[in-house]
PDB file of N, CA, C and O in Angstrom:
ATOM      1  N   UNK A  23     -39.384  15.007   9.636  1.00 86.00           N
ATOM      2  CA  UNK A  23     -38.650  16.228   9.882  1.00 86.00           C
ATOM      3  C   UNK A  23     -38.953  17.245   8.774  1.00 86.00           C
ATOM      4  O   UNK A  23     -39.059  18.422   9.119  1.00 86.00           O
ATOM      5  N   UNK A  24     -39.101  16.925   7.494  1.00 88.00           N
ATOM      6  CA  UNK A  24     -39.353  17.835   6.525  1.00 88.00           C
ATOM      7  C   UNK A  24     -41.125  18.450   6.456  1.00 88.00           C
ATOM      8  O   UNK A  24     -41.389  19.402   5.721  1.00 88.00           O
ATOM      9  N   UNK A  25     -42.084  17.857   7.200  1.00 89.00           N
ATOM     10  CA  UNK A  25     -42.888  18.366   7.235  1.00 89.00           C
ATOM     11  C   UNK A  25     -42.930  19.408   8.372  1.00 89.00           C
ATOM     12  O   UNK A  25     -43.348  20.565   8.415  1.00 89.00           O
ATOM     13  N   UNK A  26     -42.332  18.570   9.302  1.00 88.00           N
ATOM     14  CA  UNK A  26     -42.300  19.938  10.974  1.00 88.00           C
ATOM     15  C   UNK A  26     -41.830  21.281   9.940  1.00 88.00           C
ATOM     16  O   UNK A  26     -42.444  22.347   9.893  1.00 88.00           O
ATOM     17  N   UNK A  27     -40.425  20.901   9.029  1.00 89.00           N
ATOM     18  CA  UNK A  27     -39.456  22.246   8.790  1.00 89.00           C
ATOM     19  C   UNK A  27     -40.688  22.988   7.751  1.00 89.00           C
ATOM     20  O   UNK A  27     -41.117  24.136   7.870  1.00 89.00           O
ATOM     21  N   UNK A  28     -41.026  22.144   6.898  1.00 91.00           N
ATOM     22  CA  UNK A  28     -41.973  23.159   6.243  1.00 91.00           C
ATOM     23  C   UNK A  28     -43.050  24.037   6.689  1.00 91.00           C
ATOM     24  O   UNK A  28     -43.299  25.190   6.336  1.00 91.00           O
ATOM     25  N   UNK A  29     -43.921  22.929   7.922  1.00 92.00           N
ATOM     26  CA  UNK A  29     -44.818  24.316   8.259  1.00 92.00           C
ATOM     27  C   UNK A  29     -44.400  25.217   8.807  1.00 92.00           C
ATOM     28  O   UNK A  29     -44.872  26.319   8.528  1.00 92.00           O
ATOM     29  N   UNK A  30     -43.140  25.085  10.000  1.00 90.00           N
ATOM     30  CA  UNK A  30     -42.917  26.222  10.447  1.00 90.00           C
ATOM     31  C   UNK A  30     -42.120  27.428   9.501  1.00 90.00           C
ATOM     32  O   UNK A  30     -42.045  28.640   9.702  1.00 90.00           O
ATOM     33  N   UNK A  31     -41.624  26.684   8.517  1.00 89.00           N
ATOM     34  CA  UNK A  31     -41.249  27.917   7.075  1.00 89.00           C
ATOM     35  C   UNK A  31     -42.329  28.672   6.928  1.00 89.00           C
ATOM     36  O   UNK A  31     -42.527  29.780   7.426  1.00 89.00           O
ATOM     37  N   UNK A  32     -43.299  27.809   5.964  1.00 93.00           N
ATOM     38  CA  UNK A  32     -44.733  28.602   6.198  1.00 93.00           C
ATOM     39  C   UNK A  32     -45.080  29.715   6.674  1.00 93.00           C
ATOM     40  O   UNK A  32     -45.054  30.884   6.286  1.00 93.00           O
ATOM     41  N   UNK A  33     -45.579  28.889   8.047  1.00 93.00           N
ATOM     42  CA  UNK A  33     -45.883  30.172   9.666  1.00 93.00           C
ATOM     43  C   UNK A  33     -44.573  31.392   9.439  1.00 93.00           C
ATOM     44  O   UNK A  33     -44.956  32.504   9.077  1.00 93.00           O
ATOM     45  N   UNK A  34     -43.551  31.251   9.581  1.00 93.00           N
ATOM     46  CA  UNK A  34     -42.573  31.920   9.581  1.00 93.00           C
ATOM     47  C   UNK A  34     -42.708  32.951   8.076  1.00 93.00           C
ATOM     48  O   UNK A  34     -43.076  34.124   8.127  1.00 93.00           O
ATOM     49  N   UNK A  35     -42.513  32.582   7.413  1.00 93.00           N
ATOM     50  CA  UNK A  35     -42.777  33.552   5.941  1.00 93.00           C
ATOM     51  C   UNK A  35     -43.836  34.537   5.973  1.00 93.00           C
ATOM     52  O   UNK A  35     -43.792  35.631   5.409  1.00 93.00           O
ATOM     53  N   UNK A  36     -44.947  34.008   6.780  1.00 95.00           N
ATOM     54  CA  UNK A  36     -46.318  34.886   6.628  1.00 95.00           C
ATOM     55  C   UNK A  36     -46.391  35.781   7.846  1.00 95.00           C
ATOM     56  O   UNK A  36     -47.069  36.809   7.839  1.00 95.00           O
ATOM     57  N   UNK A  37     -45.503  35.277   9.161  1.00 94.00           N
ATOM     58  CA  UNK A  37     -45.208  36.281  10.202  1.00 94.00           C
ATOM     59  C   UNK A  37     -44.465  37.136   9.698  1.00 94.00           C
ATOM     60  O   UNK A  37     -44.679  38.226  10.228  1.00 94.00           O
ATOM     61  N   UNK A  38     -43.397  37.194   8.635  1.00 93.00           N
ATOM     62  CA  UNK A  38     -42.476  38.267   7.952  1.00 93.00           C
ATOM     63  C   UNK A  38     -43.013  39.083   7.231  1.00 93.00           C
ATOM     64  O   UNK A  38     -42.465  40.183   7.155  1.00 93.00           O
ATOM     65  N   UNK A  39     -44.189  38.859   6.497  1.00 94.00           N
ATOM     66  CA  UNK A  39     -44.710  39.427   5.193  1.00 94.00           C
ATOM     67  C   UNK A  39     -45.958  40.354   6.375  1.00 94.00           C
ATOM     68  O   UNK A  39     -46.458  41.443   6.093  1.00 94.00           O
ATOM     69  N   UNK A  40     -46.150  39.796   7.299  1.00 95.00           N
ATOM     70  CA  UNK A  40     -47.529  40.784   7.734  1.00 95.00           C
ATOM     71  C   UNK A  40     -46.136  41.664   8.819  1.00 95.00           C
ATOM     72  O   UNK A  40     -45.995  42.887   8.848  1.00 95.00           O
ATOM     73  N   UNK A  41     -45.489  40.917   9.406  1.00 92.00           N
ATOM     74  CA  UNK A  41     -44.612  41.994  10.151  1.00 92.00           C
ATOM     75  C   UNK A  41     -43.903  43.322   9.443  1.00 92.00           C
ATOM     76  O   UNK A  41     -44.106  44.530   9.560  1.00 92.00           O
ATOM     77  N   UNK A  42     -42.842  42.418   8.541  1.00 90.00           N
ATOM     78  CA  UNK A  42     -43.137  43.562   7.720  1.00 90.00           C
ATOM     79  C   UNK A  42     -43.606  44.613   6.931  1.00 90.00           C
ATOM     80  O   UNK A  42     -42.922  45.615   6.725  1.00 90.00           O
ATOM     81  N   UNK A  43     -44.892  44.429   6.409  1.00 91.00           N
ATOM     82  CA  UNK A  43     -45.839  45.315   6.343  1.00 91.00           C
ATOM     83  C   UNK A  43     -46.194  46.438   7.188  1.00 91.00           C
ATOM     84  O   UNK A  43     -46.260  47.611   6.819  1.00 91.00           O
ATOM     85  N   UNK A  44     -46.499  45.827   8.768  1.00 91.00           N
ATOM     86  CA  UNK A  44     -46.965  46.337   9.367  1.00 91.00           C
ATOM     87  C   UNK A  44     -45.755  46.957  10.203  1.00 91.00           C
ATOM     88  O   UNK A  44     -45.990  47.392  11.330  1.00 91.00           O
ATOM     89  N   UNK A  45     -44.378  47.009   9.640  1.00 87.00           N
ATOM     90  CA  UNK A  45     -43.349  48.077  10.467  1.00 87.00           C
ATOM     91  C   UNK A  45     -43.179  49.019   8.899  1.00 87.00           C
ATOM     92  O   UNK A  45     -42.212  49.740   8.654  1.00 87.00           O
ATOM     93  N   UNK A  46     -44.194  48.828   8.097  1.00 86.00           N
ATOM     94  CA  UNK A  46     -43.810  49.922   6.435  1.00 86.00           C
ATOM     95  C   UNK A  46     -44.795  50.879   7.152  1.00 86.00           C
ATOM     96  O   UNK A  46     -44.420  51.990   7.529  1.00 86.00           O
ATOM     97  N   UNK A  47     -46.481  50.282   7.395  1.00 87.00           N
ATOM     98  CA  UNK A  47     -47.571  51.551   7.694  1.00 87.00           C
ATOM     99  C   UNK A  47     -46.736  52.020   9.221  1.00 87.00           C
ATOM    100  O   UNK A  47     -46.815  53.246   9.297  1.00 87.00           O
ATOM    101  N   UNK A  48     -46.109  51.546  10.226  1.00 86.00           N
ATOM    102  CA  UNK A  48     -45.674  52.617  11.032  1.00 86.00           C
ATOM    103  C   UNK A  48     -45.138  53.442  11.206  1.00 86.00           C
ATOM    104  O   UNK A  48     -45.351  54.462  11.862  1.00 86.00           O
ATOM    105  N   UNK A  49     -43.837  52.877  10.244  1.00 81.00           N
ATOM    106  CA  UNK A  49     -42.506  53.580   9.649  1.00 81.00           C
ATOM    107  C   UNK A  49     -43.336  54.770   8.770  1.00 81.00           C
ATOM    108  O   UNK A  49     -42.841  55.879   8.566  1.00 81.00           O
ATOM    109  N   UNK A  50     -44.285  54.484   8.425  1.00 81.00           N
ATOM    110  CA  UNK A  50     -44.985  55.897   7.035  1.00 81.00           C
ATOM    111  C   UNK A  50     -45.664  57.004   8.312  1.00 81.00           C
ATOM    112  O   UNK A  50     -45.724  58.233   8.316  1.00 81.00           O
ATOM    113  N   UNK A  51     -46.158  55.907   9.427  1.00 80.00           N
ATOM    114  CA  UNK A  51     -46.686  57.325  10.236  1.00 80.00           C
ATOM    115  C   UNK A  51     -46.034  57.694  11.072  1.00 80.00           C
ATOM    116  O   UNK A  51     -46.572  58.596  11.715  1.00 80.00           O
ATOM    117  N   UNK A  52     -44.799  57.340  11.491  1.00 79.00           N
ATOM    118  CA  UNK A  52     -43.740  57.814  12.243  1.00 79.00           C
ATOM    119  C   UNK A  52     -43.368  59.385  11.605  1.00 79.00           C
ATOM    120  O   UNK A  52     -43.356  60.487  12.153  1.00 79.00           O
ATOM    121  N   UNK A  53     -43.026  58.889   9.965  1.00 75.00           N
ATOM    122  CA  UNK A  53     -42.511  59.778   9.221  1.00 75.00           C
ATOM    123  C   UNK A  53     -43.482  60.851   8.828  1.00 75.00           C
ATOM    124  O   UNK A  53     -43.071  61.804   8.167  1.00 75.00           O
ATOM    125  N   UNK A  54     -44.299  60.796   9.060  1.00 72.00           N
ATOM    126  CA  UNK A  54     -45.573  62.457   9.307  1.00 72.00           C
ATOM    127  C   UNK A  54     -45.262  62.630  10.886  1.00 72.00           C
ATOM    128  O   UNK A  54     -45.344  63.839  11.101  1.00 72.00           O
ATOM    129  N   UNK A  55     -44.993  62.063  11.885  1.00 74.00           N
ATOM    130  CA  UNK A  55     -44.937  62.537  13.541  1.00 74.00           C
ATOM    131  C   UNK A  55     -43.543  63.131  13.194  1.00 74.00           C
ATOM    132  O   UNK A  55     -43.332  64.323  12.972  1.00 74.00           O
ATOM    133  N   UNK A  56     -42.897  62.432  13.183  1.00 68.00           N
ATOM    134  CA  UNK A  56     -41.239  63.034  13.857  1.00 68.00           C
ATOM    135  C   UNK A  56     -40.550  63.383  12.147  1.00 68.00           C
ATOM    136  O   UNK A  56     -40.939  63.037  11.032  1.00 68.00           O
ATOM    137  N   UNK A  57     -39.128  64.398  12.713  1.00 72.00           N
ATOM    138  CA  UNK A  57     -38.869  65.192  11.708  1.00 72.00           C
ATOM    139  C   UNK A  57     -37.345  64.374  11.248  1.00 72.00           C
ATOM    140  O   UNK A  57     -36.555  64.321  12.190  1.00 72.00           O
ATOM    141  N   UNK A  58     -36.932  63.855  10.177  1.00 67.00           N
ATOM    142  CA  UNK A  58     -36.153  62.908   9.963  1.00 67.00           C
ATOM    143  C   UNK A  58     -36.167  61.607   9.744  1.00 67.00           C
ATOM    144  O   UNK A  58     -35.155  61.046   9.323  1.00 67.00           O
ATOM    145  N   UNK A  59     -37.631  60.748  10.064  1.00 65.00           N
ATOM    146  CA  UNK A  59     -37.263  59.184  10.495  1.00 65.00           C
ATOM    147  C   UNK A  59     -38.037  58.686   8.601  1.00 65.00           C
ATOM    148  O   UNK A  59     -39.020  59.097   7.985  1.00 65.00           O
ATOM    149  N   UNK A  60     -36.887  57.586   8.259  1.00 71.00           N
ATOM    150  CA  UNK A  60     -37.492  57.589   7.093  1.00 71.00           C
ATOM    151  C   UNK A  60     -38.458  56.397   7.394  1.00 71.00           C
ATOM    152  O   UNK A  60     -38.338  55.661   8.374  1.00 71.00           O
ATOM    153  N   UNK A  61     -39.768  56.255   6.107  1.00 69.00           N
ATOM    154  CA  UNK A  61     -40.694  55.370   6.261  1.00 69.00           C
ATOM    155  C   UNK A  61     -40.014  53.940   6.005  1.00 69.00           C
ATOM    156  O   UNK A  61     -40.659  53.011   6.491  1.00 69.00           O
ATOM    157  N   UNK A  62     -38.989  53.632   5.421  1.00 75.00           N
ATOM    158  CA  UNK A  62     -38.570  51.801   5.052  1.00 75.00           C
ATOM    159  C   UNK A  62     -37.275  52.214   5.256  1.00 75.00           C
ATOM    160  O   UNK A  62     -36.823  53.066   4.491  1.00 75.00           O
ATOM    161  N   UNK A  63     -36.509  51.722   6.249  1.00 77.00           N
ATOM    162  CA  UNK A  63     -34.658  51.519   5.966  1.00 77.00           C
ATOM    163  C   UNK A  63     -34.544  50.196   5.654  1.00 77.00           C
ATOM    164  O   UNK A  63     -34.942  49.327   6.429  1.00 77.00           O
ATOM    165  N   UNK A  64     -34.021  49.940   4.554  1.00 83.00           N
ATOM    166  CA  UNK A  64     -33.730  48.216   3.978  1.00 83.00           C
ATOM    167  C   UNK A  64     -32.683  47.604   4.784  1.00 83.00           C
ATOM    168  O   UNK A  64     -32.584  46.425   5.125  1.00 83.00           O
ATOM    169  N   UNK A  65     -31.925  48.576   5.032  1.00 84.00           N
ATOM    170  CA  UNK A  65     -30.897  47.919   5.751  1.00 84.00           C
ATOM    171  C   UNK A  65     -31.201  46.827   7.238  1.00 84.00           C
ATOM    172  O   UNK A  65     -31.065  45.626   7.468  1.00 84.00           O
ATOM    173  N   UNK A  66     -31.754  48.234   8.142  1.00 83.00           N
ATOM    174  CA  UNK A  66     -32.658  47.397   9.393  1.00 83.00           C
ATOM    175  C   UNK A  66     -33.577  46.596   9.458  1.00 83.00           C
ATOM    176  O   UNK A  66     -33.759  45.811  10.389  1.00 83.00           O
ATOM    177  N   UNK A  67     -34.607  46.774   7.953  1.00 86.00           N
ATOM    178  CA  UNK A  67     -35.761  45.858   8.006  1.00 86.00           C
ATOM    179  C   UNK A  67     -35.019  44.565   7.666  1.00 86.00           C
ATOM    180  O   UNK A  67     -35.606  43.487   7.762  1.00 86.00           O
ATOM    181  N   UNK A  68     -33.977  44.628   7.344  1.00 89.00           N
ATOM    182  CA  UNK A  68     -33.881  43.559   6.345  1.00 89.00           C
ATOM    183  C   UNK A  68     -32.720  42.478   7.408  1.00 89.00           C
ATOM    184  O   UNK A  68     -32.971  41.274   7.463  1.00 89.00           O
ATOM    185  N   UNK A  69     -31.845  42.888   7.966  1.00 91.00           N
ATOM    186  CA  UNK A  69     -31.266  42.636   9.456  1.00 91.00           C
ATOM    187  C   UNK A  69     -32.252  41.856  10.126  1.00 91.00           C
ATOM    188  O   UNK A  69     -32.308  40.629  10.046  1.00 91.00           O
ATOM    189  N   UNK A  70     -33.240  42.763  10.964  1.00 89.00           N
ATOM    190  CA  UNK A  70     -34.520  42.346  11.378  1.00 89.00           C
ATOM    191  C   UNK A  70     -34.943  40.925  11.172  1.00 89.00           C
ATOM    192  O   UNK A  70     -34.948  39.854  11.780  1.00 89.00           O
ATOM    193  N   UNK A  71     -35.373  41.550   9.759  1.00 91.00           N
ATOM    194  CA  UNK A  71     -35.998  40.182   9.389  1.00 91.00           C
ATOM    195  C   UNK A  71     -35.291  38.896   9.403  1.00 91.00           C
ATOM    196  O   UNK A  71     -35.537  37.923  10.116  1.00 91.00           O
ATOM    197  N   UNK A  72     -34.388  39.029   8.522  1.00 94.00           N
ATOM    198  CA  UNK A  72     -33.106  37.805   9.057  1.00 94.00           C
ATOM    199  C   UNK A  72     -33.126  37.077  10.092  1.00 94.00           C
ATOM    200  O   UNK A  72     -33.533  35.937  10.318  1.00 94.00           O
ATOM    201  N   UNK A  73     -32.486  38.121  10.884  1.00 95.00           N
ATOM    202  CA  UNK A  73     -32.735  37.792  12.041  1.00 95.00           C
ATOM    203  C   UNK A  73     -33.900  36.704  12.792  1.00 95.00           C
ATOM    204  O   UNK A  73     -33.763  35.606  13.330  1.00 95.00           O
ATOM    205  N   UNK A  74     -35.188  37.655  12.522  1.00 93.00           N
ATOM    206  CA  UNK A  74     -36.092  37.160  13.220  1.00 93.00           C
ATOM    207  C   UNK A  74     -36.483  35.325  11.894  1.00 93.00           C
ATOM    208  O   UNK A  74     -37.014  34.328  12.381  1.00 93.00           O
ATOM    209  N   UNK A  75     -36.226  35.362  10.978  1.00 92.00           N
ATOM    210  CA  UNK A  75     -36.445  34.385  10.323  1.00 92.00           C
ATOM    211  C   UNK A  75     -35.674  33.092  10.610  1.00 92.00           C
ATOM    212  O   UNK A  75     -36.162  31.982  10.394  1.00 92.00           O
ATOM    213  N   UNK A  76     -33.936  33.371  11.314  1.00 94.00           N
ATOM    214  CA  UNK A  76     -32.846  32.349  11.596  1.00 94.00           C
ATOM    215  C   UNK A  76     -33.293  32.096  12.581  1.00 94.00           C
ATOM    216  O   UNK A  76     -33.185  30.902  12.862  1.00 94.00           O
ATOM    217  N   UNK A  77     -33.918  32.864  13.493  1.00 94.00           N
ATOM    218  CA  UNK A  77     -34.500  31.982  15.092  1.00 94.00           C
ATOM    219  C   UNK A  77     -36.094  31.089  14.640  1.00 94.00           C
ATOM    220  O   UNK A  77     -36.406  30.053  15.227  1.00 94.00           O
ATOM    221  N   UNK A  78     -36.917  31.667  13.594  1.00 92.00           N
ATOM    222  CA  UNK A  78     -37.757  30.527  13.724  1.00 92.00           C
ATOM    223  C   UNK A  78     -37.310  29.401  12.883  1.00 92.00           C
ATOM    224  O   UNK A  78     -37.581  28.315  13.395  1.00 92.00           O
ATOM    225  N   UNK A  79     -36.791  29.343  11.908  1.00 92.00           N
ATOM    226  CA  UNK A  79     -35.989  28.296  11.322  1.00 92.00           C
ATOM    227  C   UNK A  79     -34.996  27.444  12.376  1.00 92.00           C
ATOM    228  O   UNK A  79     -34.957  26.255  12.057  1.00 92.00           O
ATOM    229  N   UNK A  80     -34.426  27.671  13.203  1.00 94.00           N
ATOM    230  CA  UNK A  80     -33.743  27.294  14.315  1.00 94.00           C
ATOM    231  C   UNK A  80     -34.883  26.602  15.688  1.00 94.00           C
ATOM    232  O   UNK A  80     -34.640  25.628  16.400  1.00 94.00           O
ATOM    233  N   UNK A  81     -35.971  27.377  15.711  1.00 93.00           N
ATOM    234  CA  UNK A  81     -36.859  26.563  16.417  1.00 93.00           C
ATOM    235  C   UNK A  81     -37.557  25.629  16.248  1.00 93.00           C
ATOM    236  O   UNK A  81     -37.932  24.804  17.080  1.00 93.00           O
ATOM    237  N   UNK A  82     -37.844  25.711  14.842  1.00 92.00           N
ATOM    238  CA  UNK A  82     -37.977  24.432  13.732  1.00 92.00           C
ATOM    239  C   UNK A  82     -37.256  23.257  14.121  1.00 92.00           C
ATOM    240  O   UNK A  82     -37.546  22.272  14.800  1.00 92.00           O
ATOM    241  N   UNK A  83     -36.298  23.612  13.538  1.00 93.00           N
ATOM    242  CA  UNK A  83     -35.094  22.476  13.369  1.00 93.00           C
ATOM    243  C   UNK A  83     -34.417  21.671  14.359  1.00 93.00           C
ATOM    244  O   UNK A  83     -33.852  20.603  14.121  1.00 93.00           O
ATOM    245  N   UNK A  84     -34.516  22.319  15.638  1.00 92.00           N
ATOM    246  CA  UNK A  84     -34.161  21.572  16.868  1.00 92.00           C
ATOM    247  C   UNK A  84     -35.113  20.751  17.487  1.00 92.00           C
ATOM    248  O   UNK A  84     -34.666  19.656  17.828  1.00 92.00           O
ATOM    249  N   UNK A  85     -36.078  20.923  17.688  1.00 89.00           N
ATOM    250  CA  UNK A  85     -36.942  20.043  17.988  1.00 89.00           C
ATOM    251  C   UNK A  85     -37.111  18.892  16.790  1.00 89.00           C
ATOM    252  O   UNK A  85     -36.984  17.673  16.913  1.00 89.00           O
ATOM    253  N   UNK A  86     -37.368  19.497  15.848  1.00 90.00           N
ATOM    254  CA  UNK A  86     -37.489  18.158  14.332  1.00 90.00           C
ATOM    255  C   UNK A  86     -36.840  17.163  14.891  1.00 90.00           C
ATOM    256  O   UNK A  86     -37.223  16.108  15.394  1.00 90.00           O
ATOM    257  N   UNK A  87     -35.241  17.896  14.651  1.00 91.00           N
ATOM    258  CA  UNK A  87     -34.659  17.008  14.627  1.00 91.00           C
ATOM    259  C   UNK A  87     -34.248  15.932  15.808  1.00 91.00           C
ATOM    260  O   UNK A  87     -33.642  14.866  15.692  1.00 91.00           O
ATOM    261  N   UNK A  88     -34.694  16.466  16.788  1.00 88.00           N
ATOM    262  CA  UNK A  88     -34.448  15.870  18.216  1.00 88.00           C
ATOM    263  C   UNK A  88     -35.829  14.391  18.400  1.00 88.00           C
ATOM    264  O   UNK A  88     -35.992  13.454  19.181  1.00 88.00           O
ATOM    265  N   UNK A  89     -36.415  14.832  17.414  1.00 84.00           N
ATOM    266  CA  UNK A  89     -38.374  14.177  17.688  1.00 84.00           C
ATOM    267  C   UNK A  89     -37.745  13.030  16.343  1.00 84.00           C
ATOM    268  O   UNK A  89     -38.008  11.836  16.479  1.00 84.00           O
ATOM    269  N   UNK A  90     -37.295  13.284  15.652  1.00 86.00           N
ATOM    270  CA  UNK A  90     -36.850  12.347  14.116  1.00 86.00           C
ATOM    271  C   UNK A  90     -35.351  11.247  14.885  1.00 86.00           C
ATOM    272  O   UNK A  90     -34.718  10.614  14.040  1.00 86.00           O
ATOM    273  N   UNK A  91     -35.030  11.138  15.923  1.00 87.00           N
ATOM    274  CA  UNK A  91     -34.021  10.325  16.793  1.00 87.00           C
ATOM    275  C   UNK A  91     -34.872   9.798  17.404  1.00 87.00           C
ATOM    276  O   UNK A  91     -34.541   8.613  17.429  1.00 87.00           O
ATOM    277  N   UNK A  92     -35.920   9.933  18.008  1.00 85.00           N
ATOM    278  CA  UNK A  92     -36.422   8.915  18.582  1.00 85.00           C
ATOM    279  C   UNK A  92     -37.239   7.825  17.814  1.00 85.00           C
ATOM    280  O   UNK A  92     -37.821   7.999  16.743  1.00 85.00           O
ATOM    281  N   UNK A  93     -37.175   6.545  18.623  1.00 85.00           N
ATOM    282  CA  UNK A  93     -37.806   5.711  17.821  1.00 85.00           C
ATOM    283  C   UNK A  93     -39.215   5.285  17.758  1.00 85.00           C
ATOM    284  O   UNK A  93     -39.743   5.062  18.847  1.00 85.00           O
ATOM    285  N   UNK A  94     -40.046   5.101  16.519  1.00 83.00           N
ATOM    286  CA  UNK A  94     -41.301   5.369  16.364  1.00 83.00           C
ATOM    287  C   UNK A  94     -42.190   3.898  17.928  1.00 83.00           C
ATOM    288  O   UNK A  94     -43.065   4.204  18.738  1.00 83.00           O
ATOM    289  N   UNK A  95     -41.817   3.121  17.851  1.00 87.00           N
ATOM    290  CA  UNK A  95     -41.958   1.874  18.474  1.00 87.00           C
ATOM    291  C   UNK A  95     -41.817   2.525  20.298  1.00 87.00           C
ATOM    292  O   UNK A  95     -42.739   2.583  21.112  1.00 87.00           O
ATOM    293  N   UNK A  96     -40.873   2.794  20.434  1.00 82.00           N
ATOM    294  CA  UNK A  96     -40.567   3.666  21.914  1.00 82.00           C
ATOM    295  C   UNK A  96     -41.494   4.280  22.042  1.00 82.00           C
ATOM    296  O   UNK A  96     -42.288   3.956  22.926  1.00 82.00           O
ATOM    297  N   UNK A  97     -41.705   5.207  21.356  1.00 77.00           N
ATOM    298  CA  UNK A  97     -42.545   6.311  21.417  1.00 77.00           C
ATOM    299  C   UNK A  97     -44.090   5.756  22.185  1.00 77.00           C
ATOM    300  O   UNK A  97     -44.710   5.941  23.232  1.00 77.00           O
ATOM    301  N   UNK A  98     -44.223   4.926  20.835  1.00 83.00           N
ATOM    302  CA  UNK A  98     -46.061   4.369  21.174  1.00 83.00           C
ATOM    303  C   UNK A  98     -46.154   3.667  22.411  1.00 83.00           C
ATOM    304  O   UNK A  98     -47.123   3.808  23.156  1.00 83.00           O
ATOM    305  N   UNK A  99     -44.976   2.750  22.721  1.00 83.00           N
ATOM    306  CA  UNK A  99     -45.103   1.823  24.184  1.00 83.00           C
ATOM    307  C   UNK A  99     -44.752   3.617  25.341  1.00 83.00           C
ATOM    308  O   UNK A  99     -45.518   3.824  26.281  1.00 83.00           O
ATOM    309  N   UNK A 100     -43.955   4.325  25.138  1.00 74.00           N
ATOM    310  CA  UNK A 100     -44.291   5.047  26.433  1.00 74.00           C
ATOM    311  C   UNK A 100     -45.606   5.449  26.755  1.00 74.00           C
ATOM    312  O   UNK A 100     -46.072   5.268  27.880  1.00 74.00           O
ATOM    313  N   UNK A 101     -46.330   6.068  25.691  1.00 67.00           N
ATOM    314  CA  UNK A 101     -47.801   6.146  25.689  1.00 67.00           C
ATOM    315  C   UNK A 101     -48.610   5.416  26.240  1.00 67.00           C
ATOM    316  O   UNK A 101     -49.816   5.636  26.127  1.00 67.00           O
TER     317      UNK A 101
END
């Protein structure tokens, strides 16, 4: 279970770091198009991100843990 949770931490951390990035360069060219919109709100990015970080941590973790109940022996004879 702690390896499933780690890679998908991983995957998950590096989908945040390029997502977020890549809503800073839109947010910067939004803010040359339209009159008002600022380039970074911390507040929303940061919501957002949360957000989007508790559902892959949560998609992680349910399966782990559902795959770490079954038994290794079961497993191989259903196979």
């Amino acid at each position: 279970m702690n390896m499933v949770l780690r890679e998908g931490c991983a995957l998950a951390f590096i989908g945040l770091v390029i997502g977020l990035g890549g809503a800073y360069l839109v947010g910067r060219a939004m803010r040359s198009t339209l009159y008002g919109v600022s380039a970074m709100d911390i507040g929303s990015f940061g919501a957002a991100a949360l957000t989007l970080l508790a559902a892959a941590l949560m998609a992680c973790y349910v399966p782990a843990r559902r795959a770490s109940k079954v038994d290794p022996m079961v497993a191989l004879k259903y196979e």
